[in-house]
Amino acid sequence: MTEMVFGATPVRVGDPILPRWWRTVDKWSLGCVVALFALGLLLGLAASVPLAERNNLPSFYYVTRQAVFGGAALAVMLVISMLSPQMVRRLGVLLFAGAFLAVLALPVIGTDFGKGATRWLSLGFASVQPSEFLKPGFIALCAWFMASSQAVGGPPGRLYSFFVAAVVIGLLAMQPDFGQASLVLFAWLVMFFVAGAPVVLISGTIGLAGLGGMFAYANSEHFARRINGFLSAEVDPRTQIGYATNAIQEGGFFGVGVGEGTVKWSLPDAHTDFIIAVAAEEFGFVMVMAIIALYGAIVVRSLLRLVGERDPFARIAGVGLACAFGVQALINMGVAVRLLPAKGMTLPFVSYGGSSVIASGITLGVLLALTRSRPQSVLSDVLGRAGR
């Protein structure tokens, strides 16, 4: 009767892992992720061909690579989604440790690929952006700290998480990568709130972040240039923002037609940071709204499934991952329509990039693992067992 009323999915001892996983995983979110990946390949066919021709590569070189990266990301996501919260926590700590060491090494062995920010490790055959993998590991580690502080006699986990966040944000800002630093700060604030932190402390942290932004504006030419460009009343039509804005306007409601767009020939980052401009021009407002709906569905469904979660770690980490995933998509699209300053942030599962896609697969795998139906995580079930 409890299962009929509260929707808890029973997990029978001795069940094979795949049937148990299929019964407990959020199938709607899983379907939305697959749909985003499929749309990413479709948009990659439109956006990456000009780049391949400019680089004297086969026409579908980048699409093929994206399919390989995406396949690996989906496989990683499915494997991680089968893990328990305890295993997810351990994986997150290990991921954070590895990514953190890689970020520390960037000033020595990193490269900027001519983009003015040292964010990548070049492996010769490919490049890795450690900050993409740092985010899910950071969220898992800080959620563990915050959850441990709620135990009787537990350590000051929220204070530990604050120090970790300060160090990570400082390292990202030094690259400089203020977009990822802002996203890490946002995720930490959301988790801090869910963990029961007073609003006064959260407000104080936001104030410190504002002071940090003012300091960066006064001392970083890279940061100041992007803020000034965003605040400028006029948009240079020869910049990426100018091309993207024009493409979105040209697309209208239904777009100019598949393959008929022109912005992909002008935008260097049409296949990565500004892929939503290609979608808007060729497929119109309808396609953009479909993409937004898919991201919204993943975030909303994840948050709704976490409402009844009794495990503090699963609840805090799940909320942090869901919000970070959704806000990253929001930032990418906000930059394209000039609602936000340029950030250099990809659209998860849609933009081209091995690090971005695989890191998104890890993020969604952890989120799916934490939002799986577990009878013991529902308050009514806990009370029911206690009364037996």
mmCIF file of C-alpha atoms in Angstrom:
data_model
loop_
_atom_site.group_PDB
_atom_site.id
_atom_site.type_symbol
_atom_site.label_atom_id
_atom_site.label_comp_id
_atom_site.label_asym_id
_atom_site.label_seq_id
_atom_site.Cartn_x
_atom_site.Cartn_y
_atom_site.Cartn_z
ATOM 1 C CA MET A 1 0.000 0.000 0.000
ATOM 2 C CA THR A 2 2.876 2.354 0.833
ATOM 3 C CA GLU A 3 4.407 1.733 -2.593
ATOM 4 C CA MET A 4 1.116 2.530 -4.335
ATOM 5 C CA VAL A 5 0.746 5.803 -2.460
ATOM 6 C CA PHE A 6 4.317 7.077 -2.420
ATOM 7 C CA GLY A 7 5.688 5.449 -5.552
ATOM 8 C CA ALA A 8 8.660 3.767 -3.917
ATOM 9 C CA THR A 9 10.222 1.121 -6.134
ATOM 10 C CA PRO A 10 10.973 -2.096 -4.254
ATOM 11 C CA VAL A 11 14.472 -3.497 -4.632
ATOM 12 C CA ARG A 12 14.514 -7.221 -4.114
ATOM 13 C CA VAL A 13 17.637 -8.745 -2.627
ATOM 14 C CA GLY A 14 19.496 -10.828 -5.183
ATOM 15 C CA ASP A 15 18.053 -9.072 -8.242
ATOM 16 C CA PRO A 16 20.379 -8.854 -11.238
ATOM 17 C CA ILE A 17 21.888 -5.392 -11.453
ATOM 18 C CA LEU A 18 20.480 -4.441 -14.871
ATOM 19 C CA PRO A 19 16.794 -5.163 -14.090
ATOM 20 C CA ARG A 20 17.185 -3.453 -10.709
ATOM 21 C CA TRP A 21 18.799 -0.436 -12.357
ATOM 22 C CA TRP A 22 16.096 -0.215 -15.032
ATOM 23 C CA ARG A 23 13.310 -0.265 -12.434
ATOM 24 C CA THR A 24 14.868 2.426 -10.286
ATOM 25 C CA VAL A 25 16.492 4.878 -12.738
ATOM 26 C CA ASP A 26 14.701 8.007 -13.959
ATOM 27 C CA LYS A 27 13.867 6.926 -17.504
ATOM 28 C CA TRP A 28 12.566 10.346 -18.545
ATOM 29 C CA SER A 29 15.838 12.058 -17.652
ATOM 30 C CA LEU A 30 17.751 9.267 -19.366
ATOM 31 C CA GLY A 31 15.671 9.782 -22.514
ATOM 32 C CA CYS A 32 16.259 13.544 -22.422
ATOM 33 C CA VAL A 33 20.030 13.017 -22.240
ATOM 34 C CA VAL A 34 19.965 10.722 -25.275
ATOM 35 C CA ALA A 35 17.818 13.275 -27.134
ATOM 36 C CA LEU A 36 20.311 16.056 -26.354
ATOM 37 C CA PHE A 37 23.162 13.930 -27.658
ATOM 38 C CA ALA A 38 21.236 13.176 -30.858
ATOM 39 C CA LEU A 39 20.499 16.868 -31.371
ATOM 40 C CA GLY A 40 24.181 17.596 -30.772
ATOM 41 C CA LEU A 41 25.145 15.275 -33.618
ATOM 42 C CA LEU A 42 22.510 16.847 -35.865
ATOM 43 C CA LEU A 43 23.768 20.354 -35.130
ATOM 44 C CA GLY A 44 27.357 19.157 -35.479
ATOM 45 C CA LEU A 45 26.580 18.069 -39.040
ATOM 46 C CA ALA A 46 25.520 21.649 -39.746
ATOM 47 C CA ALA A 47 28.129 23.559 -37.748
ATOM 48 C CA SER A 48 31.411 21.663 -38.027
ATOM 49 C CA VAL A 49 31.725 21.046 -41.772
ATOM 50 C CA PRO A 50 33.045 24.574 -42.556
ATOM 51 C CA LEU A 51 35.650 24.248 -39.793
ATOM 52 C CA ALA A 52 36.790 20.885 -41.150
ATOM 53 C CA GLU A 53 37.174 22.391 -44.627
ATOM 54 C CA ARG A 54 39.177 25.346 -43.276
ATOM 55 C CA ASN A 55 41.512 22.892 -41.533
ATOM 56 C CA ASN A 56 41.816 20.657 -44.644
ATOM 57 C CA LEU A 57 40.146 17.736 -42.888
ATOM 58 C CA PRO A 58 37.408 15.359 -44.047
ATOM 59 C CA SER A 59 34.018 17.071 -44.039
ATOM 60 C CA PHE A 60 32.594 14.998 -41.168
ATOM 61 C CA TYR A 61 35.812 14.786 -39.146
ATOM 62 C CA TYR A 62 34.452 16.644 -36.117
ATOM 63 C CA VAL A 63 31.064 14.915 -36.263
ATOM 64 C CA THR A 64 32.750 11.516 -36.252
ATOM 65 C CA ARG A 65 34.892 12.491 -33.273
ATOM 66 C CA GLN A 66 31.842 13.836 -31.480
ATOM 67 C CA ALA A 67 30.036 10.536 -32.049
ATOM 68 C CA VAL A 68 32.992 8.674 -30.516
ATOM 69 C CA PHE A 69 33.189 11.068 -27.553
ATOM 70 C CA GLY A 70 29.433 10.940 -27.083
ATOM 71 C CA GLY A 71 29.335 7.147 -27.216
ATOM 72 C CA ALA A 72 32.049 6.993 -24.557
ATOM 73 C CA ALA A 73 30.182 9.582 -22.462
ATOM 74 C CA LEU A 74 26.913 7.643 -22.617
ATOM 75 C CA ALA A 75 28.703 4.420 -21.667
ATOM 76 C CA VAL A 76 30.378 6.135 -18.699
ATOM 77 C CA MET A 77 27.048 7.677 -17.686
ATOM 78 C CA LEU A 78 25.250 4.316 -17.710
ATOM 79 C CA VAL A 79 27.972 2.565 -15.700
ATOM 80 C CA ILE A 80 28.120 5.309 -13.059
ATOM 81 C CA SER A 81 24.324 5.481 -12.808
ATOM 82 C CA MET A 82 24.344 1.885 -11.550
ATOM 83 C CA LEU A 83 26.514 2.747 -8.528
ATOM 84 C CA SER A 84 25.324 3.226 -4.962
ATOM 85 C CA PRO A 85 25.622 6.659 -3.273
ATOM 86 C CA GLN A 86 28.565 5.337 -1.255
ATOM 87 C CA MET A 87 30.421 4.301 -4.410
ATOM 88 C CA VAL A 88 29.512 7.591 -6.072
ATOM 89 C CA ARG A 89 31.016 9.489 -3.142
ATOM 90 C CA ARG A 90 34.279 7.561 -3.382
ATOM 91 C CA LEU A 91 34.417 8.035 -7.146
ATOM 92 C CA GLY A 92 33.779 11.764 -6.727
ATOM 93 C CA VAL A 93 36.626 12.168 -4.231
ATOM 94 C CA LEU A 94 39.044 10.324 -6.528
ATOM 95 C CA LEU A 95 37.885 12.364 -9.522
ATOM 96 C CA PHE A 96 38.382 15.591 -7.600
ATOM 97 C CA ALA A 97 41.880 14.583 -6.505
ATOM 98 C CA GLY A 98 42.963 13.741 -10.052
ATOM 99 C CA ALA A 99 41.395 16.832 -11.643
ATOM 100 C CA PHE A 100 42.725 19.112 -8.902
ATOM 101 C CA LEU A 101 46.295 17.903 -9.485
ATOM 102 C CA ALA A 102 45.818 18.449 -13.230
ATOM 103 C CA VAL A 103 44.597 22.015 -12.640
ATOM 104 C CA LEU A 104 47.621 22.669 -10.416
ATOM 105 C CA ALA A 105 49.859 21.504 -13.261
ATOM 106 C CA LEU A 106 48.314 23.827 -15.862
ATOM 107 C CA PRO A 107 50.630 26.820 -15.236
ATOM 108 C CA VAL A 108 53.611 24.540 -15.885
ATOM 109 C CA ILE A 109 52.512 22.195 -18.685
ATOM 110 C CA GLY A 110 49.200 23.677 -19.831
ATOM 111 C CA THR A 111 48.429 25.453 -23.090
ATOM 112 C CA ASP A 112 45.975 28.130 -24.167
ATOM 113 C CA PHE A 113 45.659 27.220 -27.886
ATOM 114 C CA GLY A 114 45.823 30.945 -28.640
ATOM 115 C CA LYS A 115 42.657 31.775 -26.657
ATOM 116 C CA GLY A 116 44.326 33.757 -23.880
ATOM 117 C CA ALA A 117 43.535 31.330 -21.041
ATOM 118 C CA THR A 118 45.640 28.331 -19.991
ATOM 119 C CA ARG A 119 42.913 25.726 -19.543
ATOM 120 C CA TRP A 120 44.069 22.657 -21.459
ATOM 121 C CA LEU A 121 46.585 19.842 -21.199
ATOM 122 C CA SER A 122 47.785 18.846 -24.659
ATOM 123 C CA LEU A 123 48.303 15.105 -25.114
ATOM 124 C CA GLY A 124 49.391 15.364 -28.742
ATOM 125 C CA PHE A 125 46.529 13.350 -30.185
ATOM 126 C CA ALA A 126 43.939 15.175 -28.053
ATOM 127 C CA SER A 127 43.569 17.810 -25.339
ATOM 128 C CA VAL A 128 41.953 17.668 -21.914
ATOM 129 C CA GLN A 129 40.326 20.497 -19.966
ATOM 130 C CA PRO A 130 40.727 19.460 -16.299
ATOM 131 C CA SER A 131 38.207 22.019 -14.995
ATOM 132 C CA GLU A 132 35.394 20.120 -16.723
ATOM 133 C CA PHE A 133 36.157 17.041 -14.604
ATOM 134 C CA LEU A 134 36.848 19.120 -11.510
ATOM 135 C CA LYS A 135 33.205 20.258 -11.228
ATOM 136 C CA PRO A 136 31.476 16.910 -10.508
ATOM 137 C CA GLY A 137 34.322 15.843 -8.232
ATOM 138 C CA PHE A 138 34.176 19.149 -6.362
ATOM 139 C CA ILE A 139 30.413 18.851 -5.867
ATOM 140 C CA ALA A 140 30.709 15.284 -4.560
ATOM 141 C CA LEU A 141 33.525 16.203 -2.151
ATOM 142 C CA CYS A 142 31.780 19.294 -0.762
ATOM 143 C CA ALA A 143 28.492 17.399 -0.436
ATOM 144 C CA TRP A 144 30.319 14.748 1.592
ATOM 145 C CA PHE A 145 31.774 17.422 3.876
ATOM 146 C CA MET A 146 28.417 19.141 4.321
ATOM 147 C CA ALA A 147 26.568 15.868 4.940
ATOM 148 C CA SER A 148 29.133 14.767 7.534
ATOM 149 C CA SER A 149 28.631 18.018 9.461
ATOM 150 C CA GLN A 150 24.967 17.078 10.014
ATOM 151 C CA ALA A 151 25.902 13.958 11.979
ATOM 152 C CA VAL A 152 25.995 14.156 15.764
ATOM 153 C CA GLY A 153 29.554 15.011 16.736
ATOM 154 C CA GLY A 154 30.485 15.361 13.075
ATOM 155 C CA PRO A 155 33.351 17.511 11.766
ATOM 156 C CA PRO A 156 32.876 21.161 10.663
ATOM 157 C CA GLY A 157 32.217 19.997 7.127
ATOM 158 C CA ARG A 158 30.667 23.213 5.863
ATOM 159 C CA LEU A 159 33.802 25.104 6.881
ATOM 160 C CA TYR A 160 35.978 22.525 5.131
ATOM 161 C CA SER A 161 33.864 22.861 1.987
ATOM 162 C CA PHE A 162 34.270 26.653 2.109
ATOM 163 C CA PHE A 163 38.063 26.354 2.098
ATOM 164 C CA VAL A 164 37.957 23.844 -0.759
ATOM 165 C CA ALA A 165 35.652 26.130 -2.749
ATOM 166 C CA ALA A 166 37.891 29.148 -2.150
ATOM 167 C CA VAL A 167 40.977 27.276 -3.372
ATOM 168 C CA VAL A 168 39.243 25.865 -6.463
ATOM 169 C CA ILE A 169 37.701 29.211 -7.424
ATOM 170 C CA GLY A 170 41.071 30.918 -6.965
ATOM 171 C CA LEU A 171 42.830 28.385 -9.212
ATOM 172 C CA LEU A 172 40.195 28.731 -11.941
ATOM 173 C CA ALA A 173 40.321 32.527 -11.788
ATOM 174 C CA MET A 174 44.107 32.421 -12.253
ATOM 175 C CA GLN A 175 43.829 30.580 -15.608
ATOM 176 C CA PRO A 176 41.765 32.844 -16.142
ATOM 177 C CA ASP A 177 38.469 30.954 -16.363
ATOM 178 C CA PHE A 178 35.913 33.148 -14.637
ATOM 179 C CA GLY A 179 33.000 31.275 -16.194
ATOM 180 C CA GLN A 180 33.897 27.965 -14.570
ATOM 181 C CA ALA A 181 34.817 29.766 -11.337
ATOM 182 C CA SER A 182 31.356 31.363 -11.264
ATOM 183 C CA LEU A 183 29.699 28.014 -11.910
ATOM 184 C CA VAL A 184 31.650 26.346 -9.092
ATOM 185 C CA LEU A 185 30.691 29.186 -6.737
ATOM 186 C CA PHE A 186 27.017 28.877 -7.722
ATOM 187 C CA ALA A 187 27.005 25.103 -7.158
ATOM 188 C CA TRP A 188 28.633 25.531 -3.747
ATOM 189 C CA LEU A 189 26.116 28.211 -2.710
ATOM 190 C CA VAL A 190 23.183 25.991 -3.700
ATOM 191 C CA MET A 191 24.581 23.055 -1.736
ATOM 192 C CA PHE A 192 25.389 25.334 1.199
ATOM 193 C CA PHE A 193 21.761 26.463 1.235
ATOM 194 C CA VAL A 194 20.403 22.902 1.005
ATOM 195 C CA ALA A 195 22.735 21.851 3.839
ATOM 196 C CA GLY A 196 20.995 24.360 6.098
ATOM 197 C CA ALA A 197 23.357 27.322 6.052
ATOM 198 C CA PRO A 198 21.917 30.646 7.283
ATOM 199 C CA VAL A 199 20.907 33.121 4.588
ATOM 200 C CA VAL A 200 23.171 35.712 6.216
ATOM 201 C CA LEU A 201 26.259 33.588 5.504
ATOM 202 C CA ILE A 202 25.134 32.972 1.930
ATOM 203 C CA SER A 203 24.551 36.697 1.420
ATOM 204 C CA GLY A 204 27.977 37.433 2.844
ATOM 205 C CA THR A 205 29.563 34.943 0.450
ATOM 206 C CA ILE A 206 27.782 36.530 -2.497
ATOM 207 C CA GLY A 207 29.074 39.918 -1.323
ATOM 208 C CA LEU A 208 32.638 38.580 -1.215
ATOM 209 C CA ALA A 209 32.168 37.190 -4.730
ATOM 210 C CA GLY A 210 31.039 40.644 -5.878
ATOM 211 C CA LEU A 211 34.163 42.217 -4.399
ATOM 212 C CA GLY A 212 36.229 39.543 -6.135
ATOM 213 C CA GLY A 213 34.573 40.438 -9.432
ATOM 214 C CA MET A 214 35.409 44.112 -8.945
ATOM 215 C CA PHE A 215 39.018 43.203 -8.182
ATOM 216 C CA ALA A 216 39.189 41.015 -11.314
ATOM 217 C CA TYR A 217 37.728 43.824 -13.426
ATOM 218 C CA ALA A 218 40.373 46.247 -12.172
ATOM 219 C CA ASN A 219 43.315 43.848 -12.531
ATOM 220 C CA SER A 220 42.488 41.445 -15.381
ATOM 221 C CA GLU A 221 42.470 42.789 -18.932
ATOM 222 C CA HIS A 222 40.835 39.556 -20.128
ATOM 223 C CA PHE A 223 37.938 39.920 -17.664
ATOM 224 C CA ALA A 224 37.543 43.681 -18.181
ATOM 225 C CA ARG A 225 37.446 43.313 -21.971
ATOM 226 C CA ARG A 226 34.571 40.853 -21.805
ATOM 227 C CA ILE A 227 32.594 42.937 -19.326
ATOM 228 C CA ASN A 228 33.113 46.111 -21.381
ATOM 229 C CA GLY A 229 32.014 44.307 -24.528
ATOM 230 C CA PHE A 230 28.881 43.100 -22.780
ATOM 231 C CA LEU A 231 28.027 46.563 -21.410
ATOM 232 C CA SER A 232 28.678 48.320 -24.702
ATOM 233 C CA ALA A 233 25.544 49.711 -26.340
ATOM 234 C CA GLU A 234 26.821 48.745 -29.783
ATOM 235 C CA VAL A 235 27.675 45.231 -30.914
ATOM 236 C CA ASP A 236 30.507 44.877 -33.404
ATOM 237 C CA PRO A 237 28.969 42.739 -36.187
ATOM 238 C CA ARG A 238 32.399 41.212 -36.873
ATOM 239 C CA THR A 239 32.686 39.644 -33.424
ATOM 240 C CA GLN A 240 31.365 36.211 -32.454
ATOM 241 C CA ILE A 241 28.575 37.824 -30.426
ATOM 242 C CA GLY A 242 27.667 39.977 -33.423
ATOM 243 C CA TYR A 243 27.512 36.975 -35.765
ATOM 244 C CA ALA A 244 25.509 34.936 -33.247
ATOM 245 C CA THR A 245 23.010 37.729 -32.593
ATOM 246 C CA ASN A 246 22.408 38.209 -36.306
ATOM 247 C CA ALA A 247 21.991 34.463 -36.858
ATOM 248 C CA ILE A 248 19.373 34.188 -34.112
ATOM 249 C CA GLN A 249 17.439 37.101 -35.604
ATOM 250 C CA GLU A 250 17.595 35.603 -39.094
ATOM 251 C CA GLY A 251 16.326 32.227 -37.919
ATOM 252 C CA GLY A 252 12.898 33.455 -36.897
ATOM 253 C CA PHE A 253 10.319 30.918 -35.760
ATOM 254 C CA PHE A 254 11.074 27.955 -38.047
ATOM 255 C CA GLY A 255 14.593 28.768 -39.280
ATOM 256 C CA VAL A 256 16.037 29.314 -42.736
ATOM 257 C CA GLY A 257 16.250 25.589 -43.444
ATOM 258 C CA VAL A 258 18.637 22.701 -42.895
ATOM 259 C CA GLY A 259 22.046 23.527 -44.350
ATOM 260 C CA GLU A 260 20.966 27.018 -45.414
ATOM 261 C CA GLY A 261 22.509 28.916 -42.508
ATOM 262 C CA THR A 262 25.532 31.147 -43.039
ATOM 263 C CA VAL A 263 26.747 31.855 -39.497
ATOM 264 C CA LYS A 264 28.712 28.604 -39.361
ATOM 265 C CA TRP A 265 31.030 29.982 -42.054
ATOM 266 C CA SER A 266 31.862 33.047 -39.956
ATOM 267 C CA LEU A 267 31.909 31.816 -36.357
ATOM 268 C CA PRO A 268 35.168 30.076 -35.313
ATOM 269 C CA ASP A 269 33.363 28.508 -32.328
ATOM 270 C CA ALA A 270 30.105 27.687 -34.115
ATOM 271 C CA HIS A 271 30.474 24.014 -33.186
ATOM 272 C CA THR A 272 31.269 24.658 -29.503
ATOM 273 C CA ASP A 273 30.380 27.810 -27.550
ATOM 274 C CA PHE A 274 27.907 29.210 -30.101
ATOM 275 C CA ILE A 275 26.230 26.081 -31.406
ATOM 276 C CA ILE A 276 22.859 27.380 -30.214
ATOM 277 C CA ALA A 277 23.200 30.192 -32.794
ATOM 278 C CA VAL A 278 23.449 27.555 -35.541
ATOM 279 C CA ALA A 279 20.368 25.819 -34.125
ATOM 280 C CA ALA A 280 18.440 29.106 -34.031
ATOM 281 C CA GLU A 281 19.377 30.103 -37.576
ATOM 282 C CA GLU A 282 18.738 26.800 -39.347
ATOM 283 C CA PHE A 283 15.926 25.340 -37.216
ATOM 284 C CA GLY A 284 14.500 28.453 -35.606
ATOM 285 C CA PHE A 285 12.859 29.255 -32.299
ATOM 286 C CA VAL A 286 11.158 25.837 -32.226
ATOM 287 C CA MET A 287 14.475 23.988 -32.011
ATOM 288 C CA VAL A 288 15.831 26.326 -29.343
ATOM 289 C CA MET A 289 12.724 25.829 -27.208
ATOM 290 C CA ALA A 290 12.974 22.051 -27.629
ATOM 291 C CA ILE A 291 16.577 22.144 -26.367
ATOM 292 C CA ILE A 292 15.620 24.350 -23.429
ATOM 293 C CA ALA A 293 12.730 22.000 -22.592
ATOM 294 C CA LEU A 294 15.078 18.995 -22.519
ATOM 295 C CA TYR A 295 17.462 20.704 -20.104
ATOM 296 C CA GLY A 296 14.575 21.928 -17.999
ATOM 297 C CA ALA A 297 13.039 18.453 -17.830
ATOM 298 C CA ILE A 298 16.300 16.904 -16.575
ATOM 299 C CA VAL A 299 16.779 19.553 -13.889
ATOM 300 C CA VAL A 300 13.156 19.662 -12.684
ATOM 301 C CA ARG A 301 12.700 15.885 -12.601
ATOM 302 C CA SER A 302 15.980 15.444 -10.717
ATOM 303 C CA LEU A 303 15.037 18.052 -8.126
ATOM 304 C CA LEU A 304 11.575 16.536 -7.663
ATOM 305 C CA ARG A 305 13.054 13.081 -7.096
ATOM 306 C CA LEU A 306 15.495 14.518 -4.553
ATOM 307 C CA VAL A 307 12.757 16.173 -2.481
ATOM 308 C CA GLY A 308 12.029 12.967 -0.558
ATOM 309 C CA GLU A 309 15.659 11.829 -0.342
ATOM 310 C CA ARG A 310 16.712 11.095 3.244
ATOM 311 C CA ASP A 311 20.422 10.547 2.595
ATOM 312 C CA PRO A 312 22.041 13.984 3.181
ATOM 313 C CA PHE A 313 24.906 13.290 0.792
ATOM 314 C CA ALA A 314 22.613 12.186 -2.043
ATOM 315 C CA ARG A 315 20.303 15.150 -1.520
ATOM 316 C CA ILE A 316 23.038 17.807 -1.335
ATOM 317 C CA ALA A 317 25.178 16.408 -4.153
ATOM 318 C CA GLY A 318 22.166 15.749 -6.383
ATOM 319 C CA VAL A 319 20.862 19.296 -6.035
ATOM 320 C CA GLY A 320 24.335 20.725 -6.704
ATOM 321 C CA LEU A 321 24.824 18.605 -9.836
ATOM 322 C CA ALA A 322 21.343 19.302 -11.218
ATOM 323 C CA CYS A 323 21.625 23.057 -10.700
ATOM 324 C CA ALA A 324 25.173 23.255 -12.083
ATOM 325 C CA PHE A 325 24.130 21.277 -15.176
ATOM 326 C CA GLY A 326 21.136 23.501 -15.824
ATOM 327 C CA VAL A 327 22.958 26.778 -15.139
ATOM 328 C CA GLN A 328 25.829 25.826 -17.457
ATOM 329 C CA ALA A 329 23.312 25.373 -20.277
ATOM 330 C CA LEU A 330 21.638 28.644 -19.302
ATOM 331 C CA ILE A 331 24.962 30.519 -19.354
ATOM 332 C CA ASN A 332 25.895 29.160 -22.773
ATOM 333 C CA MET A 333 22.588 30.198 -24.313
ATOM 334 C CA GLY A 334 22.533 33.488 -22.392
ATOM 335 C CA VAL A 335 25.891 34.464 -23.880
ATOM 336 C CA ALA A 336 24.665 33.719 -27.410
ATOM 337 C CA VAL A 337 21.680 36.082 -27.038
ATOM 338 C CA ARG A 338 23.823 38.677 -25.183
ATOM 339 C CA LEU A 339 22.067 38.354 -21.851
ATOM 340 C CA LEU A 340 25.403 37.471 -20.214
ATOM 341 C CA PRO A 341 29.065 38.366 -20.832
ATOM 342 C CA ALA A 342 31.091 35.968 -22.962
ATOM 343 C CA LYS A 343 32.164 32.988 -20.822
ATOM 344 C CA GLY A 344 33.667 30.377 -23.130
ATOM 345 C CA MET A 345 31.353 27.689 -21.748
ATOM 346 C CA THR A 346 30.021 24.729 -23.731
ATOM 347 C CA LEU A 347 26.429 23.510 -24.035
ATOM 348 C CA PRO A 348 26.403 20.119 -22.235
ATOM 349 C CA PHE A 349 26.014 17.101 -24.555
ATOM 350 C CA VAL A 350 25.403 19.379 -27.561
ATOM 351 C CA SER A 351 28.648 21.330 -28.082
ATOM 352 C CA TYR A 352 31.656 19.635 -29.626
ATOM 353 C CA GLY A 353 34.478 18.668 -27.270
ATOM 354 C CA GLY A 354 35.772 15.482 -25.718
ATOM 355 C CA SER A 355 36.346 16.867 -22.214
ATOM 356 C CA SER A 356 32.973 18.604 -22.146
ATOM 357 C CA VAL A 357 30.951 15.633 -23.364
ATOM 358 C CA ILE A 358 32.644 12.997 -21.205
ATOM 359 C CA ALA A 359 32.527 15.245 -18.122
ATOM 360 C CA SER A 360 28.820 15.802 -18.800
ATOM 361 C CA GLY A 361 28.417 12.023 -18.979
ATOM 362 C CA ILE A 362 30.061 11.680 -15.563
ATOM 363 C CA THR A 363 27.880 14.462 -14.135
ATOM 364 C CA LEU A 364 24.635 12.945 -15.412
ATOM 365 C CA GLY A 365 25.732 9.454 -14.421
ATOM 366 C CA VAL A 366 26.244 10.593 -10.832
ATOM 367 C CA LEU A 367 22.943 12.502 -10.908
ATOM 368 C CA LEU A 368 21.042 9.479 -12.226
ATOM 369 C CA ALA A 369 22.664 7.292 -9.556
ATOM 370 C CA LEU A 370 21.631 9.677 -6.776
ATOM 371 C CA THR A 371 18.061 10.072 -8.057
ATOM 372 C CA ARG A 372 17.344 6.356 -8.431
ATOM 373 C CA SER A 373 14.334 5.170 -6.434
ATOM 374 C CA ARG A 374 15.440 3.733 -3.098
ATOM 375 C CA PRO A 375 12.708 2.701 -0.614
ATOM 376 C CA GLN A 376 14.976 3.375 2.341
ATOM 377 C CA SER A 377 15.358 6.994 1.240
ATOM 378 C CA VAL A 378 11.651 7.765 1.582
ATOM 379 C CA LEU A 379 10.538 8.918 5.021
ATOM 380 C CA SER A 380 7.318 6.891 5.013
ATOM 381 C CA ASP A 381 9.257 3.713 4.300
ATOM 382 C CA VAL A 382 11.753 4.426 7.070
ATOM 383 C CA LEU A 383 8.928 4.945 9.561
ATOM 384 C CA GLY A 384 7.161 1.845 8.272
ATOM 385 C CA ARG A 385 10.191 -0.347 8.883
ATOM 386 C CA ALA A 386 10.753 1.156 12.314
ATOM 387 C CA GLY A 387 7.239 0.198 13.386
ATOM 388 C CA ARG A 388 7.551 -3.410 12.344
#
